[in-house]
XYZ file of C-alpha atoms in Angstrom:
553
model
C 0.426 -0.134 0.034
C 2.943 2.149 0.832
C 4.729 2.065 -2.996
C 1.419 2.227 -4.371
C 0.652 5.686 -2.976
C 4.687 7.006 -3.311
C 3.884 5.785 -6.530
C 1.030 7.682 -6.445
C 2.946 11.225 -5.139
C 5.889 10.453 -7.279
C 2.884 10.830 -10.272
C 1.420 13.588 -8.528
C 4.422 15.620 -8.535
C 5.063 14.497 -12.386
C 1.660 16.044 -13.470
C 2.424 19.065 -10.958
C 5.883 19.375 -12.880
C 4.466 19.414 -16.324
C 1.362 21.415 -15.660
C 3.457 24.398 -13.342
C 5.719 24.083 -17.311
C 3.302 24.116 -18.985
C 1.874 27.446 -17.422
C 5.171 29.143 -17.108
C 5.128 28.788 -20.779
C 1.527 30.049 -21.338
C 2.850 33.212 -18.904
C 5.731 33.661 -21.318
C 3.027 33.597 -24.732
C 0.472 35.867 -23.326
C 3.848 38.410 -21.658
C 5.326 38.040 -25.718
C 2.777 37.598 -27.867
C 2.943 34.974 -30.598
C 5.322 36.548 -33.587
C 6.498 35.499 -37.026
C 8.825 38.208 -36.859
C 9.968 36.843 -33.916
C 12.768 33.662 -34.613
C 11.216 30.225 -33.114
C 14.348 29.134 -30.696
C 15.832 26.346 -31.282
C 13.719 24.345 -28.743
C 10.987 24.533 -30.321
C 12.665 23.400 -33.365
C 14.012 20.726 -32.792
C 10.928 19.774 -31.013
C 8.788 20.909 -34.541
C 11.219 19.234 -36.485
C 11.141 15.725 -34.448
C 6.781 16.009 -34.516
C 7.220 16.032 -38.156
C 9.311 13.693 -38.779
C 7.960 10.907 -36.464
C 4.566 11.958 -37.966
C 6.096 10.347 -41.360
C 5.488 6.115 -41.896
C 7.272 3.843 -41.859
C 6.880 2.701 -45.756
C 7.405 6.045 -46.580
C 10.770 6.448 -45.024
C 12.330 3.522 -46.503
C 10.831 4.558 -49.939
C 14.353 5.151 -52.052
C 14.472 7.694 -54.420
C 13.333 5.816 -58.809
C 15.155 8.314 -60.637
C 18.298 8.497 -58.774
C 21.114 9.543 -61.697
C 18.181 10.949 -64.164
C 19.710 14.260 -65.350
C 16.724 14.471 -66.921
C 14.577 13.895 -64.033
C 16.749 16.446 -62.484
C 17.026 19.357 -64.858
C 12.764 18.537 -64.766
C 13.377 18.972 -60.761
C 15.163 22.207 -60.928
C 11.774 23.710 -63.092
C 9.748 22.292 -61.046
C 11.567 24.212 -58.472
C 11.335 27.588 -59.621
C 7.630 27.607 -59.745
C 6.742 25.741 -56.450
C 9.519 26.052 -55.015
C 11.531 29.263 -54.998
C 9.467 32.263 -53.781
C 9.344 30.176 -50.028
C 12.981 28.895 -50.342
C 14.914 30.594 -52.918
C 16.451 29.859 -56.075
C 18.732 29.077 -54.055
C 17.221 27.250 -51.047
C 18.213 29.416 -48.498
C 14.628 30.058 -47.459
C 16.328 33.177 -47.601
C 13.462 35.281 -49.229
C 11.250 37.858 -48.273
C 8.261 35.165 -47.728
C 10.649 31.895 -46.179
C 11.775 34.734 -43.486
C 8.840 35.623 -41.810
C 6.877 32.703 -42.304
C 6.905 30.796 -38.472
C 8.493 28.379 -38.073
C 10.979 29.509 -40.564
C 11.027 27.592 -43.726
C 13.974 25.198 -44.010
C 17.416 25.981 -45.748
C 17.785 22.569 -47.600
C 21.060 23.376 -48.142
C 21.836 22.512 -44.623
C 22.166 19.433 -42.853
C 19.016 19.688 -40.669
C 17.503 19.195 -44.994
C 20.152 16.696 -46.420
C 20.229 13.979 -43.174
C 16.789 13.287 -43.691
C 16.374 10.311 -45.903
C 14.723 10.639 -50.285
C 11.355 9.148 -48.351
C 11.220 11.757 -46.439
C 11.275 13.987 -48.378
C 9.273 12.872 -50.458
C 6.559 12.420 -48.381
C 6.577 15.936 -47.132
C 7.891 17.887 -50.492
C 3.715 15.146 -51.684
C 1.708 16.518 -47.998
C 2.857 18.872 -47.026
C 3.754 20.115 -43.504
C 0.533 21.248 -41.074
C 0.330 24.071 -39.464
C 3.554 25.828 -41.625
C 3.552 27.591 -44.666
C 4.302 23.844 -45.906
C 1.605 23.248 -48.800
C 1.157 19.697 -50.358
C 2.762 19.683 -53.571
C -0.590 20.761 -55.459
C -1.914 17.460 -57.503
C -4.785 19.433 -59.988
C -1.055 21.137 -62.195
C 1.227 18.577 -61.498
C 2.181 16.904 -64.995
C 2.964 13.789 -63.521
C 2.942 11.398 -59.954
C 6.734 11.132 -60.330
C 7.777 15.759 -60.240
C 7.597 14.773 -56.082
C 10.724 12.675 -56.628
C 11.908 15.083 -59.195
C 12.054 17.769 -56.963
C 13.749 14.848 -53.646
C 16.376 15.178 -56.432
C 16.283 18.645 -57.060
C 17.001 19.353 -52.907
C 19.734 16.719 -53.131
C 21.554 18.328 -55.892
C 21.714 21.723 -53.241
C 24.003 19.842 -50.742
C 27.004 21.727 -50.216
C 30.043 19.670 -50.284
C 32.220 18.578 -47.354
C 35.428 19.686 -46.267
C 36.637 16.699 -47.888
C 35.783 16.951 -51.126
C 35.972 21.119 -50.662
C 39.732 19.690 -49.781
C 39.368 17.593 -53.951
C 38.029 20.704 -55.757
C 41.029 22.731 -54.375
C 43.427 19.990 -55.336
C 41.592 19.746 -58.810
C 42.455 23.423 -59.241
C 45.992 22.982 -57.741
C 47.009 20.138 -60.063
C 44.805 19.200 -62.566
C 45.703 18.998 -66.505
C 42.967 19.564 -69.031
C 42.111 15.866 -71.164
C 39.821 17.153 -73.134
C 35.980 16.819 -73.758
C 36.355 13.086 -75.648
C 37.469 12.147 -72.630
C 34.040 12.828 -71.394
C 31.873 11.154 -73.260
C 32.684 7.690 -71.713
C 30.076 8.509 -69.130
C 27.960 11.466 -69.947
C 26.867 10.322 -72.950
C 24.161 11.636 -73.767
C 25.517 15.033 -72.534
C 28.120 14.652 -74.639
C 25.936 14.479 -77.527
C 24.329 17.005 -77.177
C 26.591 18.981 -76.521
C 28.152 17.876 -79.966
C 25.783 19.729 -81.916
C 25.932 23.337 -80.220
C 26.850 26.202 -81.098
C 30.314 26.226 -78.169
C 31.406 23.076 -79.165
C 31.384 24.843 -82.933
C 32.559 28.430 -82.295
C 36.004 26.691 -84.718
C 36.219 24.243 -87.292
C 39.339 22.653 -89.807
C 38.129 23.494 -93.009
C 40.172 20.270 -93.723
C 38.624 17.897 -91.604
C 35.493 19.875 -91.484
C 33.814 19.589 -95.229
C 30.868 22.013 -93.547
C 33.474 23.871 -92.215
C 32.540 27.075 -95.079
C 28.940 27.847 -95.234
C 29.364 30.226 -98.361
C 31.542 29.022 -101.777
C 34.845 31.766 -100.957
C 35.547 32.159 -104.393
C 32.241 34.423 -104.560
C 34.352 36.304 -102.098
C 34.701 40.071 -104.017
C 35.631 41.327 -101.017
C 38.293 40.198 -100.554
C 39.864 37.352 -102.012
C 41.924 34.475 -100.824
C 42.066 30.641 -100.954
C 40.954 27.515 -99.067
C 44.244 26.891 -97.768
C 44.535 29.837 -96.535
C 42.482 28.961 -94.378
C 43.815 27.185 -91.087
C 39.762 27.811 -89.209
C 36.544 29.922 -89.902
C 34.984 31.404 -86.366
C 31.242 31.294 -86.586
C 28.389 29.802 -87.913
C 25.292 31.954 -86.560
C 25.242 35.364 -87.597
C 28.750 35.434 -89.544
C 31.630 34.209 -90.272
C 35.462 35.159 -90.479
C 38.528 33.227 -91.618
C 41.283 32.406 -89.562
C 44.839 32.359 -91.147
C 48.577 31.534 -89.468
C 51.927 33.160 -89.673
C 54.144 32.209 -87.485
C 52.697 31.008 -84.666
C 49.419 33.516 -84.300
C 46.228 33.446 -86.502
C 45.570 36.430 -87.693
C 41.973 37.514 -89.664
C 41.351 38.310 -93.212
C 39.511 41.464 -94.015
C 36.154 40.064 -94.824
C 33.024 38.425 -93.367
C 30.399 36.067 -94.611
C 27.290 37.717 -93.207
C 24.994 34.444 -92.471
C 21.804 36.356 -92.187
C 21.672 38.603 -96.083
C 24.234 35.732 -97.878
C 26.688 38.082 -98.893
C 30.707 39.263 -98.746
C 31.285 41.699 -96.627
C 34.363 43.839 -95.011
C 36.327 43.213 -91.504
C 37.843 45.851 -90.368
C 37.882 46.759 -86.322
C 38.530 50.747 -86.531
C 41.473 52.355 -84.279
C 39.394 54.942 -83.297
C 35.241 54.381 -82.301
C 35.560 50.593 -81.663
C 36.859 48.165 -78.982
C 39.183 50.219 -76.352
C 42.301 47.605 -78.175
C 41.848 48.591 -81.446
C 44.040 51.386 -81.655
C 47.024 49.684 -79.499
C 47.693 47.429 -82.471
C 48.451 48.225 -85.566
C 45.670 49.296 -88.335
C 45.826 46.284 -90.827
C 44.770 43.128 -90.076
C 47.427 40.572 -89.557
C 48.246 43.216 -87.711
C 46.246 42.586 -84.543
C 46.832 37.988 -83.787
C 44.321 36.715 -82.686
C 45.269 34.925 -79.624
C 44.717 38.440 -77.287
C 41.393 39.403 -78.919
C 39.725 36.416 -79.650
C 40.984 32.520 -79.088
C 41.129 32.424 -75.553
C 37.348 32.317 -74.973
C 36.654 30.395 -78.303
C 38.844 27.553 -76.587
C 40.172 25.241 -73.230
C 42.590 26.853 -71.330
C 45.132 28.928 -73.966
C 48.078 29.027 -73.530
C 49.257 32.515 -74.075
C 53.007 31.409 -74.532
C 52.875 28.928 -76.741
C 49.961 30.471 -78.559
C 48.042 27.195 -78.393
C 44.611 26.351 -75.809
C 44.292 23.051 -74.815
C 40.981 22.155 -76.571
C 39.460 24.783 -79.571
C 35.569 25.351 -79.038
C 33.891 25.930 -75.992
C 34.592 21.651 -73.749
C 33.386 20.516 -70.886
C 36.319 21.937 -69.157
C 35.864 25.299 -69.795
C 33.604 25.336 -66.918
C 34.554 22.120 -65.223
C 37.826 23.506 -65.123
C 41.311 20.104 -65.215
C 39.645 16.854 -65.441
C 42.378 14.845 -65.357
C 41.420 13.955 -61.502
C 37.560 12.887 -62.716
C 38.560 11.530 -65.411
C 41.235 8.871 -63.399
C 38.696 8.769 -60.227
C 35.229 10.378 -60.896
C 33.874 11.291 -57.836
C 31.979 14.281 -56.415
C 34.848 16.490 -55.549
C 37.695 16.486 -57.680
C 35.181 18.315 -60.676
C 34.140 22.079 -60.321
C 29.892 21.530 -60.982
C 28.947 25.246 -61.212
C 25.668 24.405 -60.006
C 27.566 23.837 -56.313
C 29.389 27.649 -56.792
C 27.040 30.696 -55.299
C 25.892 32.767 -57.589
C 28.211 34.655 -58.216
C 30.375 31.945 -59.253
C 28.731 30.775 -61.251
C 27.471 33.220 -63.125
C 30.713 33.985 -63.469
C 32.169 31.191 -65.433
C 29.715 32.738 -68.289
C 29.903 35.911 -68.140
C 34.247 35.336 -68.664
C 33.371 35.821 -72.540
C 29.691 37.023 -72.366
C 30.408 40.735 -71.214
C 33.173 42.915 -72.578
C 35.275 44.158 -70.072
C 39.256 44.171 -69.627
C 42.001 42.701 -67.470
C 42.939 45.084 -64.740
C 46.139 45.823 -64.646
C 46.098 46.919 -68.409
C 48.851 44.935 -70.379
C 50.269 41.538 -70.035
C 53.711 41.076 -71.561
C 52.946 44.088 -73.874
C 49.684 42.141 -75.283
C 46.403 44.165 -74.697
C 43.520 40.771 -74.119
C 40.601 40.564 -74.616
C 39.915 37.971 -72.507
C 40.049 37.809 -68.905
C 43.499 35.508 -68.683
C 44.649 33.507 -66.115
C 41.334 32.716 -64.845
C 39.624 29.484 -64.841
C 36.635 27.443 -62.986
C 37.014 27.941 -59.197
C 38.972 31.428 -58.907
C 37.914 34.654 -58.508
C 36.605 36.490 -62.436
C 37.461 40.029 -60.639
C 40.826 39.510 -59.892
C 41.151 39.367 -64.166
C 38.852 40.873 -65.871
C 36.977 44.674 -65.418
C 33.522 44.959 -67.094
C 33.568 48.894 -69.166
C 32.962 50.862 -67.468
C 28.950 52.790 -68.021
C 28.638 56.594 -68.553
C 25.037 57.676 -67.120
C 23.323 59.337 -70.258
C 26.437 58.612 -72.422
C 25.913 56.707 -76.038
C 28.884 55.036 -76.436
C 30.579 51.784 -78.306
C 29.612 49.321 -75.849
C 26.612 50.470 -73.999
C 23.053 52.769 -74.656
C 22.456 55.972 -72.402
C 20.740 53.604 -70.331
C 23.427 51.280 -69.509
C 21.882 48.536 -71.632
C 24.499 46.895 -74.072
C 24.001 47.343 -77.826
C 26.789 45.497 -79.473
C 26.971 41.954 -79.478
C 29.243 39.350 -76.043
C 27.690 41.626 -74.004
C 24.863 39.781 -71.951
C 27.102 39.395 -68.622
C 27.204 43.379 -68.934
C 22.941 43.911 -69.010
C 22.919 40.855 -66.506
C 24.849 42.487 -63.108
C 22.369 45.808 -63.594
C 19.887 43.641 -63.449
C 17.195 42.837 -60.878
C 17.590 38.896 -61.053
C 20.718 38.700 -60.402
C 20.679 40.621 -56.975
C 17.889 37.469 -56.726
C 20.789 34.983 -57.227
C 19.300 33.823 -60.516
C 21.753 33.358 -62.883
C 22.343 32.126 -66.898
C 22.007 27.492 -65.648
C 17.999 28.918 -64.246
C 17.448 29.705 -68.296
C 19.751 28.378 -70.248
C 21.478 24.748 -70.692
C 25.061 25.174 -72.447
C 25.148 20.842 -72.882
C 22.114 21.958 -75.176
C 18.338 21.627 -76.038
C 16.071 21.895 -78.248
C 15.313 25.207 -78.123
C 16.911 28.775 -79.232
C 19.441 29.872 -77.450
C 19.498 26.894 -75.622
C 17.031 27.754 -74.041
C 15.635 24.681 -71.307
C 12.369 25.055 -72.208
C 10.360 28.222 -74.896
C 11.418 31.079 -72.986
C 7.810 32.220 -71.089
C 7.416 29.260 -70.378
C 10.050 29.762 -68.327
C 9.534 33.635 -67.185
C 5.944 32.194 -66.206
C 7.544 29.172 -63.923
C 8.743 32.386 -61.508
C 6.328 35.445 -62.861
C 3.365 33.977 -63.817
C -1.050 35.949 -63.717
C -0.423 36.844 -59.531
C 2.860 35.802 -59.197
C 3.948 37.729 -55.696
C 7.167 38.444 -58.629
C 4.332 39.998 -60.760
C 2.606 40.404 -62.723
C -0.308 42.064 -60.405
C -2.642 40.832 -63.482
C -5.104 37.461 -62.998
C -4.836 36.913 -66.597
C -0.901 37.521 -68.904
C -3.585 39.212 -72.152
C -3.910 41.533 -68.524
C -0.215 42.370 -68.229
C 0.525 42.632 -72.070
C -2.411 43.880 -73.636
C -1.600 41.827 -76.798
C -3.909 38.199 -77.123
C -2.674 34.735 -75.770
C 0.795 33.335 -77.400
C 0.974 36.740 -79.892
C 3.742 38.123 -80.398
C 3.660 41.049 -77.309
C 2.012 38.400 -75.491
C 5.812 37.220 -75.395
C 8.012 38.092 -72.383
C 11.168 39.072 -74.189
C 9.659 40.931 -76.131
C 8.618 43.519 -73.906
C 11.213 42.461 -71.049
C 13.938 41.640 -73.304
C 14.287 42.826 -77.033
C 16.428 41.892 -79.750
C 18.717 45.573 -79.948
C 21.590 44.792 -79.263
C 24.217 44.153 -82.875
C 25.554 41.015 -83.821
C 28.107 42.546 -86.092
C 27.039 42.671 -89.397
C 23.277 44.348 -90.324
C 20.030 43.148 -88.459
C 21.171 39.933 -86.330
C 20.724 40.767 -83.261
C 20.271 39.357 -79.820
C 18.555 40.155 -77.119
C 19.034 42.572 -73.889
C 19.314 41.334 -70.318
C 19.349 43.895 -68.437
C 15.481 42.484 -67.655
C 14.129 46.998 -67.531
C 10.799 47.552 -69.626
C 11.928 50.886 -72.619
C 9.878 53.639 -72.477
C 8.731 55.260 -75.703
C 9.644 58.000 -73.950
C 13.295 57.049 -72.906
C 13.620 56.642 -77.988
C 12.643 60.370 -78.212
C 15.074 61.335 -74.987
C 17.860 58.786 -75.463
C 17.686 57.130 -78.718
C 17.331 53.834 -77.145
C 14.801 51.587 -78.904
C 11.982 50.328 -77.222
C 9.851 47.442 -77.852
C 6.543 48.874 -78.833
C 7.722 50.764 -81.913
C 10.169 47.662 -83.226
C 7.737 45.533 -82.878
C 4.660 48.266 -84.897
C 7.083 49.667 -87.662
C 4.515 51.579 -88.821
C 3.531 53.406 -85.621
C 5.276 56.600 -83.454
C 6.631 56.703 -80.472
C 3.616 59.343 -79.753
C 1.767 56.453 -80.685
C 3.309 53.931 -78.503
C 2.887 56.465 -75.605
C -0.345 57.696 -75.925
C -1.941 53.274 -75.748
C 0.283 52.896 -72.859
C -0.893 55.613 -71.285
C -4.616 53.891 -71.142
C -3.217 51.611 -69.100
C -5.368 51.948 -65.969
C -3.225 49.807 -63.666
C 0.034 50.953 -64.230
C 1.317 53.929 -62.548
C 2.705 56.710 -65.096
C 5.457 57.709 -63.892
C 5.952 53.248 -65.127
C 5.840 54.316 -68.886
C 8.052 57.248 -68.983
């Protein structure tokens, strides 16, 4: 009897302690209030995660991802992530968005150990079913394209895992000791990617007419601008907008003074004027045959160009241009001994592209007496700003490189544009839209342009536009040219070096008709409606009641 009485006393004491603790917590809550602005304590976070994980059925926890290792599924998972998750979790998975940092509980960092230590099955269950009493919704079954969508998202979440300390050491060894082995060495393990890449412009910038019978686009015998022979040409350069021809003199290549205009199918002179053109032009003699392509071109049209031997490790933009030297990875493939740009921070990842898709100059001027138009010394994994300075822009002035609002107006300046954009500030990267391994879409886009934009900017999206339909935003019929996002936000106004060949701006700014009148910058309205005036366009835009009047000025 005494034993049972003591047991009851202990039980009552325990219950009293629990009740007291609960009362204390309640008092603290009443005193302080519940605020979403205040980050949850470590105790709250630990308890919440424990309860969440306990609610996952055992069978679900042990489920394996059937799509593991599927590169196509990974890309689709990325697209799904942008469409469904990035608004809260941010593109990089950090959760540091306006929504993510104000929800209670906070949106978790998907890169952190607390997420990455979950099993594939646990992550799949959370994505599929959501989490009660949080801002985490279940994946919208109505809009799922397939039952595998949640697994594709699991695949992408796994790709966000940062390199371990050991993998970081491996990566450092790559930069210090690995050597270039050529893209062909990658084919054995990455056949599908390699075959896609081989068909891209990146893989075919420079071609040898002696080994490639289709290298010459025109019949070179028809050139009357500056006649030349096939046996003079060591390499042809370009195939989309123009084609130029390089001859060898000694150890260097030089551009012949003629080019083929692909779009207009005619021969044109090729010469960079010494005044009013590229910064390096007055620093070399005017004659093309005294302007070697090593300093002006070859560093971006190859892998591992050696400024002393004037030879690259590989011609064209091969795998190692973006992934770094591959000898260690080819010998012993691992995640840490090759550089994956997707694992770099957003700035470094975009720099992989900006190194050549920009106009700039080496920050220290001449290098061994030569003036280089590409970032000598840079390779993936290093800091681009140590080797490259983007061309300056002066607001209000038109220059060889820029319009007065600092939108670029010549080729190879996507990077100069992009770093000014809201997209760049929010850690969108080049690979958010482009897959350099090759796609069936224009400019190697991961899917048609409007679909990419709508992933993050669909009707009523928190990112805008704040309209119920795309037609309400564009004032054009759906699927028409005027309802294409790029028509207004990425107008094709940047010249490619031959008449009529234009590429899209990458600032994503809307250029109003009034800016055309004031500064001479082409606007998308009258660029499309060529029979109309800027006054007509301004009047039409003034009727849009949903837009503040100063937004269209």
